[in-house]
PDB file of C-alpha atoms in Angstrom:
ATOM      1  CA  MET A 138     138.241  69.048  -2.658  1.00  0.00           C
ATOM      2  CA  ASP A 139     138.297  72.869  -3.205  1.00  0.00           C
ATOM      3  CA  SER A 140     134.288  73.502  -3.259  1.00  0.00           C
ATOM      4  CA  ASN A 141     134.396  76.380  -5.510  1.00  0.00           C
ATOM      5  CA  LYS A 142     136.595  74.910  -8.449  1.00  0.00           C
ATOM      6  CA  VAL A 143     135.154  75.020 -11.642  1.00  0.00           C
ATOM      7  CA  LEU A 144     136.968  73.949 -15.268  1.00  0.00           C
ATOM      8  CA  VAL A 145     136.083  75.844 -17.788  1.00  0.00           C
ATOM      9  CA  PHE A 146     136.270  73.980 -22.086  1.00  0.00           C
ATOM     10  CA  ASP A 147     135.336  77.366 -23.722  1.00  0.00           C
ATOM     11  CA  ASN A 148     137.714  76.776 -27.735  1.00  0.00           C
ATOM     12  CA  CYS A 149     136.368  80.739 -28.103  1.00  0.00           C
ATOM     13  CA  HIS A 150     137.335  81.603 -25.256  1.00  0.00           C
ATOM     14  CA  TYR A 151     135.829  84.789 -24.148  1.00  0.00           C
ATOM     15  CA  PHE A 152     132.962  83.283 -22.697  1.00  0.00           C
ATOM     16  CA  SER A 153     135.415  82.035 -19.780  1.00  0.00           C
ATOM     17  CA  ARG A 154     137.748  85.290 -19.705  1.00  0.00           C
ATOM     18  CA  PHE A 155     133.889  87.634 -18.713  1.00  0.00           C
ATOM     19  CA  LEU A 156     133.587  83.499 -15.654  1.00  0.00           C
ATOM     20  CA  LYS A 157     136.756  84.597 -14.688  1.00  0.00           C
ATOM     21  CA  TYR A 158     136.423  88.917 -14.244  1.00  0.00           C
ATOM     22  CA  GLU A 159     132.087  88.143 -13.454  1.00  0.00           C
ATOM     23  CA  PHE A 160     132.442  85.398 -10.643  1.00  0.00           C
ATOM     24  CA  LYS A 161     136.517  86.366  -8.325  1.00  0.00           C
ATOM     25  CA  ASP A 162     134.866  84.749  -6.000  1.00  0.00           C
ATOM     26  CA  ILE A 163     135.020  81.445  -8.042  1.00  0.00           C
ATOM     27  CA  LYS A 164     138.205  79.850  -8.486  1.00  0.00           C
ATOM     28  CA  PHE A 165     138.141  78.851 -12.998  1.00  0.00           C
ATOM     29  CA  THR A 166     140.975  77.061 -14.527  1.00  0.00           C
ATOM     30  CA  THR A 167     140.315  76.259 -18.441  1.00  0.00           C
ATOM     31  CA  GLY A 168     140.324  73.242 -20.133  1.00  0.00           C
ATOM     32  CA  GLY A 169     141.564  72.684 -23.692  1.00  0.00           C
ATOM     33  CA  LYS A 170     141.475  69.615 -25.732  1.00  0.00           C
ATOM     34  CA  GLU A 171     144.543  68.261 -24.350  1.00  0.00           C
ATOM     35  CA  SER A 172     142.158  67.815 -21.007  1.00  0.00           C
ATOM     36  CA  LEU A 173     139.983  65.324 -22.633  1.00  0.00           C
ATOM     37  CA  LEU A 174     141.463  63.164 -25.340  1.00  0.00           C
ATOM     38  CA  TYR A 175     144.283  63.114 -22.099  1.00  0.00           C
ATOM     39  CA  GLY A 176     142.688  62.918 -19.217  1.00  0.00           C
ATOM     40  CA  SER A 177     145.552  65.116 -18.485  1.00  0.00           C
ATOM     41  CA  GLY A 178     143.991  67.521 -15.032  1.00  0.00           C
ATOM     42  CA  MET A 179     140.587  66.095 -15.386  1.00  0.00           C
ATOM     43  CA  ASN A 180     139.429  63.886 -11.686  1.00  0.00           C
ATOM     44  CA  LYS A 181     137.149  64.539  -8.270  1.00  0.00           C
ATOM     45  CA  ASP A 182     139.125  68.024  -7.476  1.00  0.00           C
ATOM     46  CA  PHE A 183     136.111  70.421  -9.273  1.00  0.00           C
ATOM     47  CA  SER A 184     133.016  70.816  -8.013  1.00  0.00           C
ATOM     48  CA  LEU A 185     131.936  71.677 -11.487  1.00  0.00           C
ATOM     49  CA  ILE A 186     132.485  71.279 -15.262  1.00  0.00           C
ATOM     50  CA  ILE A 187     131.277  74.156 -17.495  1.00  0.00           C
ATOM     51  CA  TYR A 188     131.424  73.133 -21.807  1.00  0.00           C
ATOM     52  CA  VAL A 189     131.030  76.111 -23.909  1.00  0.00           C
ATOM     53  CA  PHE A 190     128.914  75.073 -26.684  1.00  0.00           C
ATOM     54  CA  TYR A 191     128.678  76.141 -29.662  1.00  0.00           C
ATOM     55  CA  SER A 192     128.636  73.757 -32.448  1.00  0.00           C
ATOM     56  CA  GLU A 193     127.978  71.107 -33.293  1.00  0.00           C
ATOM     57  CA  GLU A 194     131.419  69.547 -33.570  1.00  0.00           C
ATOM     58  CA  ASP A 195     131.788  70.552 -29.859  1.00  0.00           C
ATOM     59  CA  LEU A 196     128.497  67.207 -29.667  1.00  0.00           C
ATOM     60  CA  ILE A 197     131.392  65.039 -29.348  1.00  0.00           C
ATOM     61  CA  ASP A 198     134.127  65.851 -26.733  1.00  0.00           C
ATOM     62  CA  LEU A 199     130.579  66.958 -24.981  1.00  0.00           C
ATOM     63  CA  LEU A 200     129.532  63.675 -24.371  1.00  0.00           C
ATOM     64  CA  ARG A 201     133.453  63.145 -23.703  1.00  0.00           C
ATOM     65  CA  LEU A 202     133.353  64.931 -20.778  1.00  0.00           C
ATOM     66  CA  TYR A 203     129.551  64.110 -19.790  1.00  0.00           C
ATOM     67  CA  THR A 204     131.845  60.509 -18.764  1.00  0.00           C
ATOM     68  CA  TYR A 205     133.598  62.435 -16.543  1.00  0.00           C
ATOM     69  CA  GLY A 206     130.641  62.094 -13.258  1.00  0.00           C
ATOM     70  CA  VAL A 207     131.258  65.617 -12.333  1.00  0.00           C
ATOM     71  CA  LYS A 208     128.145  67.865 -12.336  1.00  0.00           C
ATOM     72  CA  LEU A 209     127.954  69.488 -15.900  1.00  0.00           C
ATOM     73  CA  LEU A 210     126.410  72.713 -16.832  1.00  0.00           C
ATOM     74  CA  VAL A 211     126.249  73.242 -20.424  1.00  0.00           C
ATOM     75  CA  CYS A 212     126.141  77.346 -21.544  1.00  0.00           C
ATOM     76  CA  ASN A 213     124.724  76.996 -25.190  1.00  0.00           C
ATOM     77  CA  HIS A 214     125.327  79.313 -27.931  1.00  0.00           C
ATOM     78  CA  SER A 215     124.211  78.113 -31.002  1.00  0.00           C
ATOM     79  CA  PRO A 216     120.572  79.030 -31.052  1.00  0.00           C
ATOM     80  CA  LYS A 217     119.807  75.730 -33.808  1.00  0.00           C
ATOM     81  CA  PHE A 218     120.753  73.619 -30.153  1.00  0.00           C
ATOM     82  CA  VAL A 219     118.060  75.601 -27.574  1.00  0.00           C
ATOM     83  CA  ASN A 220     116.695  72.990 -25.137  1.00  0.00           C
ATOM     84  CA  LYS A 221     118.304  70.155 -26.829  1.00  0.00           C
ATOM     85  CA  PHE A 222     120.473  69.403 -23.449  1.00  0.00           C
ATOM     86  CA  ILE A 223     116.760  69.562 -21.424  1.00  0.00           C
ATOM     87  CA  ASN A 224     116.250  66.113 -20.892  1.00  0.00           C
ATOM     88  CA  ILE A 225     119.812  64.724 -20.345  1.00  0.00           C
ATOM     89  CA  LYS A 226     120.260  63.931 -16.672  1.00  0.00           C
ATOM     90  CA  ASN A 227     122.454  65.422 -14.437  1.00  0.00           C
ATOM     91  CA  ILE A 228     123.241  68.207 -16.977  1.00  0.00           C
ATOM     92  CA  GLY A 229     121.858  72.003 -15.914  1.00  0.00           C
ATOM     93  CA  VAL A 230     122.037  74.035 -19.599  1.00  0.00           C
ATOM     94  CA  LEU A 231     121.869  77.441 -19.636  1.00  0.00           C
ATOM     95  CA  ASP A 232     121.110  79.473 -22.964  1.00  0.00           C
ATOM     96  CA  CYS A 233     123.987  82.150 -23.841  1.00  0.00           C
ATOM     97  CA  LEU A 234     121.825  83.745 -26.124  1.00  0.00           C
ATOM     98  CA  GLU A 235     120.750  86.331 -24.449  1.00  0.00           C
ATOM     99  CA  THR A 236     122.283  89.932 -23.197  1.00  0.00           C
ATOM    100  CA  LYS A 237     125.376  90.551 -20.350  1.00  0.00           C
ATOM    101  CA  SER A 238     123.205  91.294 -17.657  1.00  0.00           C
ATOM    102  CA  GLY A 239     120.507  88.132 -17.330  1.00  0.00           C
ATOM    103  CA  LEU A 240     123.075  85.787 -18.293  1.00  0.00           C
ATOM    104  CA  ARG A 241     124.911  86.833 -14.944  1.00  0.00           C
ATOM    105  CA  THR A 242     122.300  87.166 -12.851  1.00  0.00           C
ATOM    106  CA  ASP A 243     121.238  83.066 -14.491  1.00  0.00           C
ATOM    107  CA  LEU A 244     124.805  81.983 -13.800  1.00  0.00           C
ATOM    108  CA  ARG A 245     125.310  83.261 -10.108  1.00  0.00           C
ATOM    109  CA  LEU A 246     121.708  81.556  -9.457  1.00  0.00           C
ATOM    110  CA  TYR A 247     122.754  78.030 -11.158  1.00  0.00           C
ATOM    111  CA  PHE A 248     126.018  78.558  -8.429  1.00  0.00           C
ATOM    112  CA  ASN A 249     124.940  79.575  -5.453  1.00  0.00           C
ATOM    113  CA  GLN A 250     122.259  76.324  -5.916  1.00  0.00           C
ATOM    114  CA  ALA A 251     126.131  74.520  -7.639  1.00  0.00           C
ATOM    115  CA  PHE A 252     127.858  75.262  -4.009  1.00  0.00           C
TER     116      PHE A 252
END
């Protein structure tokens, strides 16, 4: 297993581009709804899954990812869901409603702990 291999689920694709640009030392792979529904590409080769949460419509997909047993980081972009994921076991939560520089710092800290 490659310790820096991360699967990113981002329906809008802008956050995954941000991650690939800012963190070139980490191997990001983008996943889509097909991966969730059919399990293609879902295996233990990933050390982390990042799920970019935009609205409550994303909850079902998030729950599907949770069942794979891989460490999960939820990047919350929904003001309505601030602090909603904190008490769920084995899920890291990052509030993405702050500035880009603060977000970059928080992500680097998280990645340093995760890897």
